[in-house]
Tab-separated table of C-alpha atoms in Angstrom:
chain	number	residue	atom	x	y	z
Z	1	MET	CA	0.000	0.000	0.000
Z	2	LYS	CA	2.823	2.399	0.895
Z	3	ARG	CA	4.568	1.488	-2.324
Z	4	ASN	CA	1.445	2.471	-4.390
Z	5	ARG	CA	1.198	5.815	-2.611
Z	6	LEU	CA	4.875	6.476	-3.190
Z	7	LEU	CA	4.524	5.609	-6.865
Z	8	LEU	CA	1.486	7.896	-7.205
Z	9	LEU	CA	3.366	10.724	-5.476
Z	10	ILE	CA	6.310	10.298	-7.845
Z	11	VAL	CA	4.021	10.369	-10.906
Z	12	VAL	CA	2.188	13.493	-9.703
Z	13	CYS	CA	5.444	15.305	-8.869
Z	14	THR	CA	6.951	14.337	-12.202
Z	15	LEU	CA	3.955	15.765	-14.060
Z	16	LEU	CA	3.935	18.933	-11.992
Z	17	PHE	CA	7.643	19.638	-12.343
Z	18	SER	CA	8.045	18.501	-15.951
Z	19	GLY	CA	6.302	21.581	-17.283
Z	20	CYS	CA	3.289	19.531	-18.324
Z	21	ASP	CA	0.402	21.956	-18.367
Z	22	ILE	CA	-2.487	19.596	-17.707
Z	23	LYS	CA	-4.878	22.412	-16.788
Z	24	GLY	CA	-3.942	24.354	-19.917
Z	25	LYS	CA	-4.665	21.370	-22.139
Z	26	LEU	CA	-8.135	21.025	-20.644
Z	27	VAL	CA	-9.174	24.563	-21.592
Z	28	GLU	CA	-7.744	24.687	-25.106
Z	29	PRO	CA	-10.148	24.734	-28.056
Z	30	VAL	CA	-11.723	21.400	-28.953
Z	31	ASP	CA	-10.788	21.947	-32.625
Z	32	PRO	CA	-8.805	25.121	-33.419
Z	33	ASN	CA	-9.476	24.623	-37.144
Z	34	ASN	CA	-13.262	24.323	-36.877
Z	35	GLY	CA	-14.766	27.812	-36.886
Z	36	THR	CA	-18.281	26.538	-37.560
Z	37	GLU	CA	-20.605	28.405	-35.222
Z	38	VAL	CA	-23.434	26.658	-33.425
Z	39	MET	CA	-26.263	28.099	-31.381
Z	40	PHE	CA	-25.769	27.419	-27.680
Z	41	THR	CA	-28.367	28.327	-25.071
Z	42	VAL	CA	-27.552	29.096	-21.448
Z	43	PRO	CA	-30.770	28.450	-19.519
Z	44	ALA	CA	-31.896	31.044	-16.972
Z	45	GLY	CA	-30.493	30.237	-13.532
Z	46	ALA	CA	-27.948	27.704	-14.861
Z	47	SER	CA	-24.950	27.078	-12.616
Z	48	THR	CA	-21.383	26.922	-13.898
Z	49	THR	CA	-21.568	23.139	-13.524
Z	50	LYS	CA	-24.730	22.967	-15.650
Z	51	ILE	CA	-23.219	25.250	-18.295
Z	52	ALA	CA	-20.046	23.133	-18.387
Z	53	THR	CA	-22.118	19.965	-18.825
Z	54	LEU	CA	-24.103	21.485	-21.691
Z	55	LEU	CA	-20.957	22.810	-23.396
Z	56	LYS	CA	-19.313	19.379	-23.149
Z	57	GLU	CA	-22.423	17.704	-24.594
Z	58	GLU	CA	-22.218	20.082	-27.575
Z	59	ASN	CA	-18.477	19.325	-27.945
Z	60	LEU	CA	-17.583	22.986	-27.385
Z	61	ILE	CA	-15.157	22.350	-24.499
Z	62	LYS	CA	-12.678	19.558	-23.765
Z	63	SER	CA	-13.308	19.235	-20.053
Z	64	GLU	CA	-16.099	20.172	-17.683
Z	65	GLN	CA	-13.644	20.281	-14.772
Z	66	GLY	CA	-11.194	22.462	-16.711
Z	67	PHE	CA	-14.021	24.848	-17.588
Z	68	LYS	CA	-15.175	25.060	-13.954
Z	69	PHE	CA	-11.632	25.601	-12.629
Z	70	LEU	CA	-10.981	28.314	-15.208
Z	71	SER	CA	-14.312	29.946	-14.406
Z	72	LYS	CA	-13.278	30.202	-10.758
Z	73	ASP	CA	-9.796	31.487	-11.701
Z	74	LEU	CA	-11.323	34.207	-13.879
Z	75	GLY	CA	-13.862	35.213	-11.223
Z	76	ALA	CA	-16.656	34.283	-13.619
Z	77	ASP	CA	-18.344	31.650	-11.491
Z	78	GLY	CA	-22.004	32.648	-11.151
Z	79	LYS	CA	-21.626	35.586	-13.552
Z	80	MET	CA	-22.429	33.875	-16.849
Z	81	GLN	CA	-25.646	35.202	-18.360
Z	82	ALA	CA	-28.605	33.329	-19.789
Z	83	GLY	CA	-29.331	33.612	-23.489
Z	84	ASP	CA	-28.522	32.320	-26.947
Z	85	TYR	CA	-24.888	32.467	-28.068
Z	86	MET	CA	-23.027	31.616	-31.245
Z	87	LEU	CA	-20.009	29.512	-30.222
Z	88	SER	CA	-17.548	27.332	-32.107
Z	89	PRO	CA	-15.191	24.444	-31.306
Z	90	SER	CA	-12.304	26.764	-32.262
Z	91	MET	CA	-12.943	28.928	-29.183
Z	92	SER	CA	-10.918	28.412	-26.019
Z	93	SER	CA	-12.740	27.930	-22.746
Z	94	GLU	CA	-11.574	31.390	-21.716
Z	95	ALA	CA	-13.089	32.961	-24.841
Z	96	ILE	CA	-16.367	31.141	-24.198
Z	97	ILE	CA	-16.437	32.233	-20.545
Z	98	ASN	CA	-15.720	35.846	-21.499
Z	99	LYS	CA	-18.549	35.817	-24.045
Z	100	LEU	CA	-21.015	34.317	-21.556
Z	101	VAL	CA	-20.049	36.778	-18.810
Z	102	ALA	CA	-20.316	39.741	-21.204
Z	103	GLY	CA	-23.786	38.578	-22.242
Z	104	ASP	CA	-22.738	38.781	-25.892
Z	105	THR	CA	-25.914	37.010	-26.993
Z	106	TYR	CA	-26.972	36.270	-30.527
Z	107	VAL	CA	-29.906	38.226	-31.842
Z	108	GLU	CA	-31.245	37.278	-35.249
Z	109	THR	CA	-31.778	40.404	-37.309
Z	110	VAL	CA	-32.851	41.331	-40.801
Z	111	MET	CA	-31.603	44.322	-42.780
Z	112	PHE	CA	-33.536	46.294	-45.350
Z	113	THR	CA	-33.044	49.555	-47.195
Z	114	ILE	CA	-35.660	52.223	-47.845
Z	115	PRO	CA	-34.432	53.982	-50.997
Z	116	GLU	CA	-34.576	57.746	-51.290
Z	117	GLY	CA	-37.716	58.945	-53.073
Z	118	TYR	CA	-39.931	56.060	-51.944
Z	119	GLU	CA	-43.441	57.118	-51.032
Z	120	ILE	CA	-45.480	55.347	-48.340
Z	121	ARG	CA	-47.126	53.072	-50.922
Z	122	ASN	CA	-43.672	52.019	-52.232
Z	123	ILE	CA	-42.393	51.402	-48.715
Z	124	VAL	CA	-45.458	49.360	-47.786
Z	125	ASP	CA	-45.201	47.287	-50.973
Z	126	TYR	CA	-41.502	46.682	-50.420
Z	127	LEU	CA	-41.783	45.739	-46.732
Z	128	GLU	CA	-44.762	43.493	-47.390
Z	129	GLY	CA	-42.897	41.830	-50.269
Z	130	GLU	CA	-40.000	41.108	-47.920
Z	131	GLY	CA	-42.384	39.530	-45.421
Z	132	LEU	CA	-41.532	42.149	-42.783
Z	133	ILE	CA	-45.002	43.637	-42.273
Z	134	GLU	CA	-48.687	42.948	-42.581
Z	135	ARG	CA	-49.967	45.694	-44.862
Z	136	GLU	CA	-53.133	46.641	-42.954
Z	137	ALA	CA	-51.484	46.588	-39.526
Z	138	PHE	CA	-48.633	48.779	-40.789
Z	139	LEU	CA	-50.975	51.308	-42.406
Z	140	LYS	CA	-53.094	51.396	-39.254
Z	141	ALA	CA	-49.979	52.077	-37.149
Z	142	LEU	CA	-48.962	54.916	-39.470
Z	143	ALA	CA	-52.401	56.479	-39.162
Z	144	GLU	CA	-53.202	55.907	-35.489
Z	145	ASP	CA	-50.291	54.843	-33.265
Z	146	ASP	CA	-48.703	57.200	-30.778
Z	147	PHE	CA	-45.016	57.813	-31.333
Z	148	ASP	CA	-42.524	59.155	-28.833
Z	149	ASN	CA	-41.434	62.007	-31.095
Z	150	ASP	CA	-42.461	65.585	-30.356
Z	151	PHE	CA	-42.070	66.620	-34.005
Z	152	LEU	CA	-44.864	64.184	-34.979
Z	153	SER	CA	-47.420	65.634	-32.562
Z	154	GLU	CA	-48.738	68.188	-35.082
Z	155	VAL	CA	-48.496	66.037	-38.215
Z	156	ASN	CA	-51.676	65.398	-40.242
Z	157	ARG	CA	-51.919	61.623	-39.802
Z	158	GLY	CA	-54.264	61.359	-42.778
Z	159	TYR	CA	-51.113	61.228	-44.918
Z	160	HIS	CA	-49.716	58.221	-42.999
Z	161	LEU	CA	-46.494	60.062	-42.114
Z	162	GLU	CA	-45.631	60.614	-45.767
Z	163	GLY	CA	-42.189	62.208	-45.884
Z	164	TYR	CA	-41.302	61.204	-42.308
Z	165	LEU	CA	-40.005	57.696	-43.003
Z	166	PHE	CA	-36.303	58.300	-43.496
Z	167	PRO	CA	-34.538	56.603	-46.420
Z	168	ASP	CA	-31.772	54.483	-44.908
Z	169	THR	CA	-30.659	50.918	-44.230
Z	170	TYR	CA	-32.301	49.493	-41.132
Z	171	GLU	CA	-31.507	46.445	-39.054
Z	172	ILE	CA	-34.296	45.071	-36.895
Z	173	LYS	CA	-34.750	42.030	-34.708
Z	174	VAL	CA	-36.589	39.212	-36.447
Z	175	GLY	CA	-40.167	39.156	-35.173
Z	176	ALA	CA	-40.124	42.783	-33.990
Z	177	THR	CA	-43.490	44.508	-34.091
């Protein structure tokens, strides 16, 4: 029994003093050459242990223990935020932790451009054609909704804000009303 303990002690000391960075290996990227992003969801109230388990199941980290140790070292334990994230196997555990702590969540957006010179009817046709609006609901909003802009308070709403929809490129969250 003493001989086994002595042998184990020698092995551990050899690893520690040989410059073998076991901890470092556990937090390296799973595949540095695979930049394919996948959607990863951190559930509300998830612990670091739960997050590590989910990341390991998705093959985004090498080691749950390495992830948890690094999280403690970085002071990130309990600070990772719920939400949807785009992560890849090429990310180190530290990069993943930093993203989760920062709350750098993924929000699906759509971009569209209102060209200069478009009248309301052109804008409505275009947005409806892109599947971004329901024609009648949009026209009703233009005619009746309250807007938080003082300069619109005296506008004749019978013209559906003609001339007030600024030509530009817009980015909106998918599903926004």
